[in-house]
Amino acid sequence: MEKRLFTSECVTCGHPDKVADAISDAILDACLAQDPVSRVACETMVTTDFCMICGEITTRAEVDYASVARQTIRRIGYVHPGDGFDADTVEIQCRIHTQSADIALGTNDTVGGAGDQGMMFGGACAQTPELMPLPAALSRALCDRLTQCIRQTDLLRPDGKTQVTVEFDEQGHVIGIDTVVVSVMHSRELAIEALRRFVREQVIAPVLENYGFSIGEVAHIYINPTGQFVIGGPNGDTGLTGRKIIVDTYGGYFSHGGGAFSGKDPTKVDRSGAYMARYMAKNLVAAGLADRVQVQLAYAIGVAEPVSLRVDSFGTGVISDEKMTALLRGTCDLTPAGIIQKLNLRRPIYLDTAENGHFGISNRPWEQTDLAEKLKAMAGVCR
């Protein structure tokens, strides 16, 4: 019988696209630190020895965007001259203008509408303690450990990728880990076999152990499968803000509305709506109302209330999906202003999400499960 496999990937904060995300979110944080009602939509492109920052920003803050970008590049670890991209020598250009007055009409404090139309999804499941899909959680944990190692030695560079394939049974329960893939940029001085041994022992083995698995149980392990990975980062591949949307969410295990997060202030429901959808899905699972939940929200530009809210428990719910939807409508303020207030989003918290992940991280406000007991009581479920 053919295996039932699902694969998710993740990338380190030194991946070119995540470098771009980090710069955009660092600029957002810098604006919010001085002016909490800043309106920011910042896009970044990075390539060999070059960084371009574009977008629409309306703020009272005084921010040196180029300086923020340079500091962020240094923070990530691109500080090695000769690698084709480093904080001290990279050329930085800015093309920033103010937010469209037409958009502002629908999102000002009087109207309080959504900053754009669109749909957002949030998901949660009982596969891991953080209520994330196991393939996504493992690939993220591998990247986190890889980043720790990168920062401890000059032999590794910031760019890296991980990928995990998990085997499931017919009911969707985890059977085991089928494949692990890790690729990491390195200096020319590091031999490939030494690199592979290091990654196997210091990255893969401890991460799997933390999730209750043994490296010996994994059928396939690939470490830098093409050999050396010396040309990497923005020197090896152009990076753009918003191009790692599946990495930023659930590794493809749940749906994605299509909107990116980084560089957007919380009036943009692409970001705040997705955070709220995760909050609601996680609390439904934490309440024991389902083992797997996906929540969809949708908005119209300039309209405060969502045009739709839908819960899908994939047949795992102990009450109906319609009743779970009604419970959320009765307990959550889903206007942009209500979401911003509930999750305390008008503050500089976003660079960390670009670098370390948006979901499954305990200190994120949308990861709280403070609504779970109330939902359980309202549903009349003892579980």
Short mmCIF file of C-alpha atoms in Angstrom, two decimals:
data_model
loop_
_atom_site.label_atom_id
_atom_site.label_comp_id
_atom_site.label_asym_id
_atom_site.label_seq_id
_atom_site.Cartn_x
_atom_site.Cartn_y
_atom_site.Cartn_z
CA MET A 1 0.00 0.00 0.00
CA GLU A 2 1.30 3.45 -0.90
CA LYS A 3 2.40 5.59 2.02
CA ARG A 4 0.31 8.61 3.01
CA LEU A 5 2.93 11.35 3.12
CA PHE A 6 2.83 15.10 3.69
CA THR A 7 5.80 17.45 3.32
CA SER A 8 6.46 20.96 4.63
CA GLU A 9 9.50 23.17 4.27
CA CYS A 10 11.00 26.10 6.15
CA VAL A 11 13.87 28.54 5.57
CA THR A 12 16.24 30.35 7.91
CA CYS A 13 16.17 34.11 8.43
CA GLY A 14 19.19 34.33 6.11
CA HIS A 15 17.28 33.02 3.11
CA PRO A 16 17.06 35.89 0.57
CA ASP A 17 13.26 36.14 0.73
CA LYS A 18 13.33 36.19 4.54
CA VAL A 19 16.06 38.85 4.51
CA ALA A 20 13.63 40.97 2.51
CA ASP A 21 10.80 40.14 4.95
CA ALA A 22 13.00 41.07 7.91
CA ILE A 23 13.96 44.45 6.46
CA SER A 24 10.32 45.28 5.73
CA ASP A 25 9.25 44.28 9.24
CA ALA A 26 12.18 46.09 10.86
CA ILE A 27 11.04 49.28 9.13
CA LEU A 28 7.47 48.63 10.29
CA ASP A 29 8.72 48.19 13.87
CA ALA A 30 10.77 51.38 13.68
CA CYS A 31 7.68 53.33 12.59
CA LEU A 32 5.40 51.78 15.23
CA ALA A 33 7.96 52.43 17.98
CA GLN A 34 7.56 56.17 17.44
CA ASP A 35 4.02 56.32 16.03
CA PRO A 36 1.71 53.40 16.90
CA VAL A 37 -0.85 54.43 14.26
CA SER A 38 1.65 54.38 11.40
CA ARG A 39 0.28 53.05 8.14
CA VAL A 40 2.95 50.90 6.52
CA ALA A 41 3.09 48.76 3.40
CA CYS A 42 6.80 48.17 2.83
CA GLU A 43 8.32 45.92 0.17
CA THR A 44 12.01 45.01 -0.14
CA MET A 45 14.16 43.39 -2.82
CA VAL A 46 17.68 42.12 -2.20
CA THR A 47 20.25 40.77 -4.64
CA THR A 48 24.02 40.81 -5.08
CA ASP A 49 25.39 43.85 -3.20
CA PHE A 50 22.04 45.66 -3.57
CA CYS A 51 18.87 46.36 -1.57
CA MET A 52 15.82 48.27 -2.81
CA ILE A 53 13.11 49.41 -0.35
CA CYS A 54 9.75 50.49 -1.80
CA GLY A 55 6.24 51.04 -0.52
CA GLU A 56 3.71 53.35 1.04
CA ILE A 57 4.27 54.72 4.54
CA THR A 58 2.27 57.39 6.34
CA THR A 59 3.77 58.13 9.75
CA ARG A 60 4.89 60.83 12.15
CA ALA A 61 7.97 58.75 12.91
CA GLU A 62 11.38 59.88 11.71
CA VAL A 63 13.12 56.77 10.45
CA ASP A 64 16.33 56.35 8.49
CA TYR A 65 15.14 53.43 6.37
CA ALA A 66 18.57 52.66 4.92
CA SER A 67 20.12 52.55 8.39
CA VAL A 68 17.39 50.19 9.63
CA ALA A 69 18.00 47.92 6.64
CA ARG A 70 21.74 47.86 7.22
CA GLN A 71 21.29 47.04 10.91
CA THR A 72 18.90 44.21 10.02
CA ILE A 73 21.31 42.72 7.48
CA ARG A 74 24.04 42.80 10.12
CA ARG A 75 21.74 41.23 12.71
CA ILE A 76 20.98 38.34 10.37
CA GLY A 77 24.68 37.69 9.91
CA TYR A 78 25.68 38.96 6.48
CA VAL A 79 28.96 40.50 7.63
CA HIS A 80 31.52 38.62 5.56
CA PRO A 81 33.17 40.76 2.85
CA GLY A 82 33.51 38.85 -0.38
CA ASP A 83 30.28 36.85 0.01
CA GLY A 84 28.46 39.20 -2.38
CA PHE A 85 26.16 40.72 0.25
CA ASP A 86 27.26 42.25 3.54
CA ALA A 87 25.91 44.94 5.84
CA ASP A 88 28.78 47.40 5.44
CA THR A 89 29.04 47.54 1.65
CA VAL A 90 25.58 46.72 0.28
CA GLU A 91 24.06 49.54 -1.80
CA ILE A 92 20.65 50.59 -0.46
CA GLN A 93 18.06 52.65 -2.33
CA CYS A 94 14.65 53.78 -1.03
CA ARG A 95 11.50 54.59 -2.99
CA ILE A 96 8.92 55.36 -0.30
CA HIS A 97 5.78 57.47 -0.65
CA THR A 98 2.67 58.01 1.47
CA GLN A 99 -0.36 55.74 1.61
CA SER A 100 -3.09 56.25 -0.97
CA ALA A 101 -5.67 58.78 0.21
CA ASP A 102 -8.40 56.58 -1.29
CA ILE A 103 -7.42 53.64 0.94
CA ALA A 104 -7.12 55.93 3.94
CA LEU A 105 -10.78 56.97 3.54
CA GLY A 106 -11.92 53.47 4.45
CA THR A 107 -9.39 52.65 7.14
CA ASN A 108 -9.26 55.80 9.26
CA ASP A 109 -10.28 55.66 12.90
CA THR A 110 -13.77 56.98 12.12
CA VAL A 111 -14.66 54.30 9.58
CA GLY A 112 -12.37 51.55 10.92
CA GLY A 113 -12.67 49.42 7.82
CA ALA A 114 -10.36 46.74 6.50
CA GLY A 115 -7.32 47.95 4.57
CA ASP A 116 -8.11 45.67 1.64
CA GLN A 117 -10.46 42.96 0.48
CA GLY A 118 -9.33 39.37 0.82
CA MET A 119 -9.61 36.06 2.62
CA MET A 120 -7.47 34.73 5.44
CA PHE A 121 -7.09 31.28 6.96
CA GLY A 122 -5.97 30.07 10.35
CA GLY A 123 -5.41 26.50 11.42
CA ALA A 124 -4.63 24.31 14.41
CA CYS A 125 -4.39 20.60 15.09
CA ALA A 126 -3.51 18.26 17.93
CA GLN A 127 -0.35 16.80 16.34
CA THR A 128 2.11 18.82 18.46
CA PRO A 129 2.10 20.61 21.84
CA GLU A 130 1.98 23.96 20.03
CA LEU A 131 -1.09 22.71 18.09
CA MET A 132 0.69 22.97 14.75
CA PRO A 133 0.94 20.39 11.97
CA LEU A 134 3.94 18.16 12.67
CA PRO A 135 5.65 18.63 9.26
CA ALA A 136 5.54 22.43 9.64
CA ALA A 137 6.57 22.34 13.31
CA LEU A 138 9.54 20.07 12.67
CA SER A 139 10.80 22.00 9.66
CA ARG A 140 10.57 25.23 11.69
CA ALA A 141 12.36 23.68 14.67
CA LEU A 142 15.14 22.45 12.39
CA CYS A 143 15.58 25.98 11.01
CA ASP A 144 15.65 27.41 14.53
CA ARG A 145 18.37 24.97 15.56
CA LEU A 146 20.27 25.56 12.33
CA THR A 147 20.21 29.32 12.97
CA GLN A 148 21.58 28.79 16.49
CA CYS A 149 24.48 26.83 15.03
CA ILE A 150 25.09 29.41 12.29
CA ARG A 151 25.49 32.12 14.93
CA GLN A 152 28.03 30.05 16.86
CA THR A 153 30.56 29.53 14.06
CA ASP A 154 32.08 31.41 11.11
CA LEU A 155 32.11 28.19 9.09
CA LEU A 156 28.36 28.42 8.44
CA ARG A 157 26.48 31.24 6.70
CA PRO A 158 22.93 32.51 7.34
CA ASP A 159 21.16 30.98 4.32
CA GLY A 160 19.51 27.61 4.91
CA LYS A 161 16.49 25.42 4.19
CA THR A 162 14.81 22.44 5.81
CA GLN A 163 12.11 20.04 4.69
CA VAL A 164 10.28 17.27 6.55
CA THR A 165 8.04 14.51 5.20
CA VAL A 166 5.71 12.84 7.71
CA GLU A 167 3.80 9.60 7.20
CA PHE A 168 0.15 9.48 8.33
CA ASP A 169 -2.39 6.70 8.64
CA GLU A 170 -5.85 6.71 7.05
CA GLN A 171 -7.31 8.62 10.00
CA GLY A 172 -4.66 11.34 9.79
CA HIS A 173 -2.63 10.18 12.77
CA VAL A 174 1.15 10.41 12.65
CA ILE A 175 3.01 7.16 11.95
CA GLY A 176 6.55 8.51 11.73
CA ILE A 177 9.11 10.67 9.93
CA ASP A 178 9.90 9.50 6.40
CA THR A 179 12.35 12.13 5.09
CA VAL A 180 14.41 15.04 6.43
CA VAL A 181 16.24 17.46 4.13
CA VAL A 182 18.64 20.17 5.37
CA SER A 183 20.70 22.53 3.22
CA VAL A 184 22.92 25.25 4.67
CA MET A 185 25.34 27.76 3.19
CA HIS A 186 28.92 27.44 4.43
CA SER A 187 32.43 28.80 4.01
CA ARG A 188 34.84 27.27 1.51
CA GLU A 189 36.95 26.02 4.41
CA LEU A 190 34.31 23.55 5.63
CA ALA A 191 34.50 20.11 4.01
CA ILE A 192 31.16 18.67 2.93
CA GLU A 193 31.48 15.44 4.94
CA ALA A 194 32.29 17.40 8.11
CA LEU A 195 29.27 19.60 7.44
CA ARG A 196 26.98 16.63 6.96
CA ARG A 197 28.19 14.96 10.13
CA PHE A 198 27.73 18.19 12.11
CA VAL A 199 24.19 18.79 10.83
CA ARG A 200 23.16 15.20 11.46
CA GLU A 201 24.48 15.15 15.03
CA GLN A 202 23.93 18.75 16.15
CA VAL A 203 20.80 19.77 14.26
CA ILE A 204 18.63 16.86 13.13
CA ALA A 205 19.12 14.43 16.02
CA PRO A 206 18.31 16.83 18.91
CA VAL A 207 15.30 18.36 17.14
CA LEU A 208 13.74 14.98 16.40
CA GLU A 209 14.39 13.89 19.98
CA ASN A 210 12.55 16.96 21.30
CA TYR A 211 9.48 15.77 19.37
CA GLY A 212 9.77 12.16 20.51
CA PHE A 213 11.48 10.68 17.46
CA SER A 214 14.86 9.05 16.87
CA ILE A 215 17.10 9.91 13.95
CA GLY A 216 17.52 6.18 13.40
CA GLU A 217 13.80 5.88 12.63
CA VAL A 218 13.99 8.27 9.66
CA ALA A 219 14.02 6.43 6.34
CA HIS A 220 15.76 9.15 4.31
CA ILE A 221 18.09 11.99 5.36
CA TYR A 222 19.61 14.42 2.85
CA ILE A 223 22.12 17.09 3.93
CA ASN A 224 23.34 19.53 1.27
CA PRO A 225 22.43 16.89 -1.32
CA THR A 226 24.08 18.69 -4.25
CA GLY A 227 27.37 19.08 -2.36
CA GLN A 228 28.90 22.45 -1.48
CA PHE A 229 26.66 25.48 -0.88
CA VAL A 230 29.10 28.40 -0.89
CA ILE A 231 27.29 30.88 -3.14
CA GLY A 232 24.09 31.70 -1.31
CA GLY A 233 22.03 34.40 0.32
CA PRO A 234 21.07 37.38 -1.85
CA ASN A 235 24.25 36.79 -3.87
CA GLY A 236 22.89 33.44 -5.00
CA ASP A 237 19.20 34.26 -5.37
CA THR A 238 17.19 37.48 -5.48
CA GLY A 239 14.93 37.89 -2.44
CA LEU A 240 11.52 39.59 -2.29
CA THR A 241 9.18 40.44 0.56
CA GLY A 242 6.16 38.17 0.77
CA ARG A 243 7.43 35.24 -1.26
CA LYS A 244 7.50 32.71 1.59
CA ILE A 245 3.82 32.77 2.54
CA ILE A 246 3.51 29.01 3.00
CA VAL A 247 6.65 28.91 5.16
CA ASP A 248 5.11 31.75 7.17
CA THR A 249 1.92 29.80 7.91
CA TYR A 250 1.34 26.03 8.07
CA GLY A 251 3.61 24.51 5.45
CA GLY A 252 0.66 23.91 3.13
CA TYR A 253 -1.20 21.73 5.64
CA PHE A 254 -4.00 24.30 5.89
CA SER A 255 -5.24 26.71 3.20
CA HIS A 256 -3.69 30.12 2.56
CA GLY A 257 -5.56 33.22 1.47
CA GLY A 258 -2.67 34.43 -0.65
CA GLY A 259 -1.77 37.61 1.22
CA ALA A 260 1.71 38.08 2.70
CA PHE A 261 2.37 39.40 6.20
CA SER A 262 5.70 41.21 6.39
CA GLY A 263 5.94 44.96 6.01
CA LYS A 264 2.21 45.48 6.67
CA ASP A 265 0.77 47.33 9.65
CA PRO A 266 -2.15 45.64 11.47
CA THR A 267 -4.88 47.57 9.63
CA LYS A 268 -3.98 45.26 6.75
CA VAL A 269 -6.19 42.25 7.39
CA ASP A 270 -3.89 40.02 5.34
CA ARG A 271 -1.84 40.06 8.50
CA SER A 272 -4.12 40.80 11.43
CA GLY A 273 -6.98 38.67 10.06
CA ALA A 274 -4.66 35.68 9.62
CA TYR A 275 -3.39 36.13 13.17
CA MET A 276 -6.96 36.25 14.48
CA ALA A 277 -7.94 33.18 12.47
CA ARG A 278 -5.04 31.26 14.06
CA TYR A 279 -6.13 32.47 17.51
CA MET A 280 -9.68 31.22 16.98
CA ALA A 281 -8.62 27.88 15.47
CA LYS A 282 -6.12 27.21 18.24
CA ASN A 283 -8.66 27.97 20.95
CA LEU A 284 -11.22 25.63 19.39
CA VAL A 285 -8.67 22.79 19.43
CA ALA A 286 -7.42 23.71 22.92
CA ALA A 287 -11.04 23.61 24.10
CA GLY A 288 -11.32 20.01 22.89
CA LEU A 289 -14.04 20.88 20.38
CA ALA A 290 -12.08 19.33 17.50
CA ASP A 291 -8.73 17.71 16.75
CA ARG A 292 -8.19 19.68 13.55
CA VAL A 293 -9.69 23.06 12.67
CA GLN A 294 -9.43 25.59 9.87
CA VAL A 295 -10.99 29.04 10.21
CA GLN A 296 -11.61 31.32 7.24
CA LEU A 297 -12.25 35.06 7.42
CA ALA A 298 -13.01 37.40 4.51
CA TYR A 299 -13.23 41.18 4.33
CA ALA A 300 -14.23 43.98 1.95
CA ILE A 301 -12.06 47.08 1.77
CA GLY A 302 -13.37 49.88 3.96
CA VAL A 303 -15.90 47.59 5.72
CA ALA A 304 -15.29 46.80 9.39
CA GLU A 305 -17.17 43.53 9.88
CA PRO A 306 -16.00 40.46 7.97
CA VAL A 307 -18.17 39.42 5.07
CA SER A 308 -17.79 35.78 6.09
CA LEU A 309 -16.56 33.50 8.87
CA ARG A 310 -16.34 29.74 8.42
CA VAL A 311 -15.09 26.85 10.55
CA ASP A 312 -14.10 23.50 9.04
CA SER A 313 -13.20 20.71 11.49
CA PHE A 314 -12.67 18.07 8.78
CA GLY A 315 -15.07 15.72 10.53
CA THR A 316 -13.18 15.84 13.85
CA GLY A 317 -15.57 18.13 15.72
CA VAL A 318 -17.54 17.06 18.76
CA ILE A 319 -20.09 19.73 17.86
CA SER A 320 -21.07 20.92 14.40
CA ASP A 321 -18.93 23.32 12.37
CA GLU A 322 -21.92 25.69 12.27
CA LYS A 323 -22.11 25.75 16.06
CA MET A 324 -18.37 26.43 16.34
CA THR A 325 -18.79 29.29 13.86
CA ALA A 326 -21.62 30.71 15.96
CA LEU A 327 -19.53 30.44 19.14
CA LEU A 328 -16.74 32.46 17.54
CA ARG A 329 -19.16 35.10 16.28
CA GLY A 330 -20.55 35.43 19.79
CA THR A 331 -17.21 35.79 21.55
CA CYS A 332 -14.77 37.53 19.16
CA ASP A 333 -14.74 41.10 17.84
CA LEU A 334 -13.62 40.53 14.27
CA THR A 335 -13.42 44.15 13.14
CA PRO A 336 -9.87 45.34 12.39
CA ALA A 337 -10.02 47.61 15.44
CA GLY A 338 -11.25 44.76 17.63
CA ILE A 339 -8.52 42.41 16.42
CA ILE A 340 -5.83 45.06 16.92
CA GLN A 341 -7.02 45.71 20.48
CA LYS A 342 -7.43 42.03 21.41
CA LEU A 343 -3.99 41.02 20.14
CA ASN A 344 -2.25 44.31 21.03
CA LEU A 345 -0.87 44.74 17.53
CA ARG A 346 0.11 48.42 17.45
CA ARG A 347 3.63 47.87 18.75
CA PRO A 348 7.02 46.83 17.39
CA ILE A 349 6.76 43.03 17.51
CA TYR A 350 7.09 42.14 13.84
CA LEU A 351 10.79 41.72 13.05
CA ASP A 352 10.81 38.70 15.36
CA THR A 353 7.96 37.13 13.38
CA ALA A 354 9.87 37.56 10.11
CA GLU A 355 13.00 35.98 11.58
CA ASN A 356 11.56 33.24 13.80
CA GLY A 357 8.09 32.41 12.50
CA HIS A 358 4.55 33.65 12.91
CA PHE A 359 2.73 30.61 14.32
CA GLY A 360 3.47 27.97 16.92
CA ILE A 361 5.69 30.40 18.89
CA SER A 362 4.48 30.65 22.48
CA ASN A 363 5.11 34.37 23.04
CA ARG A 364 2.92 35.54 20.16
CA PRO A 365 -0.35 37.11 21.41
CA TRP A 366 -2.38 35.14 18.85
CA GLU A 367 -1.02 31.92 20.36
CA GLN A 368 -2.89 32.44 23.65
CA THR A 369 -5.54 29.88 24.56
CA ASP A 370 -7.37 32.14 27.01
CA LEU A 371 -10.67 31.66 25.15
CA ALA A 372 -10.65 27.86 25.32
CA GLU A 373 -12.44 27.39 28.67
CA LYS A 374 -15.16 29.84 27.70
CA LEU A 375 -15.75 28.09 24.38
CA LYS A 376 -15.89 24.72 26.10
CA ALA A 377 -18.41 25.97 28.62
CA MET A 378 -20.58 27.62 25.96
CA ALA A 379 -20.52 24.43 23.90
CA GLY A 380 -21.54 22.34 26.91
CA VAL A 381 -18.76 19.83 26.23
CA CYS A 382 -16.90 17.86 28.89
CA ARG A 383 -13.64 16.66 27.36
#
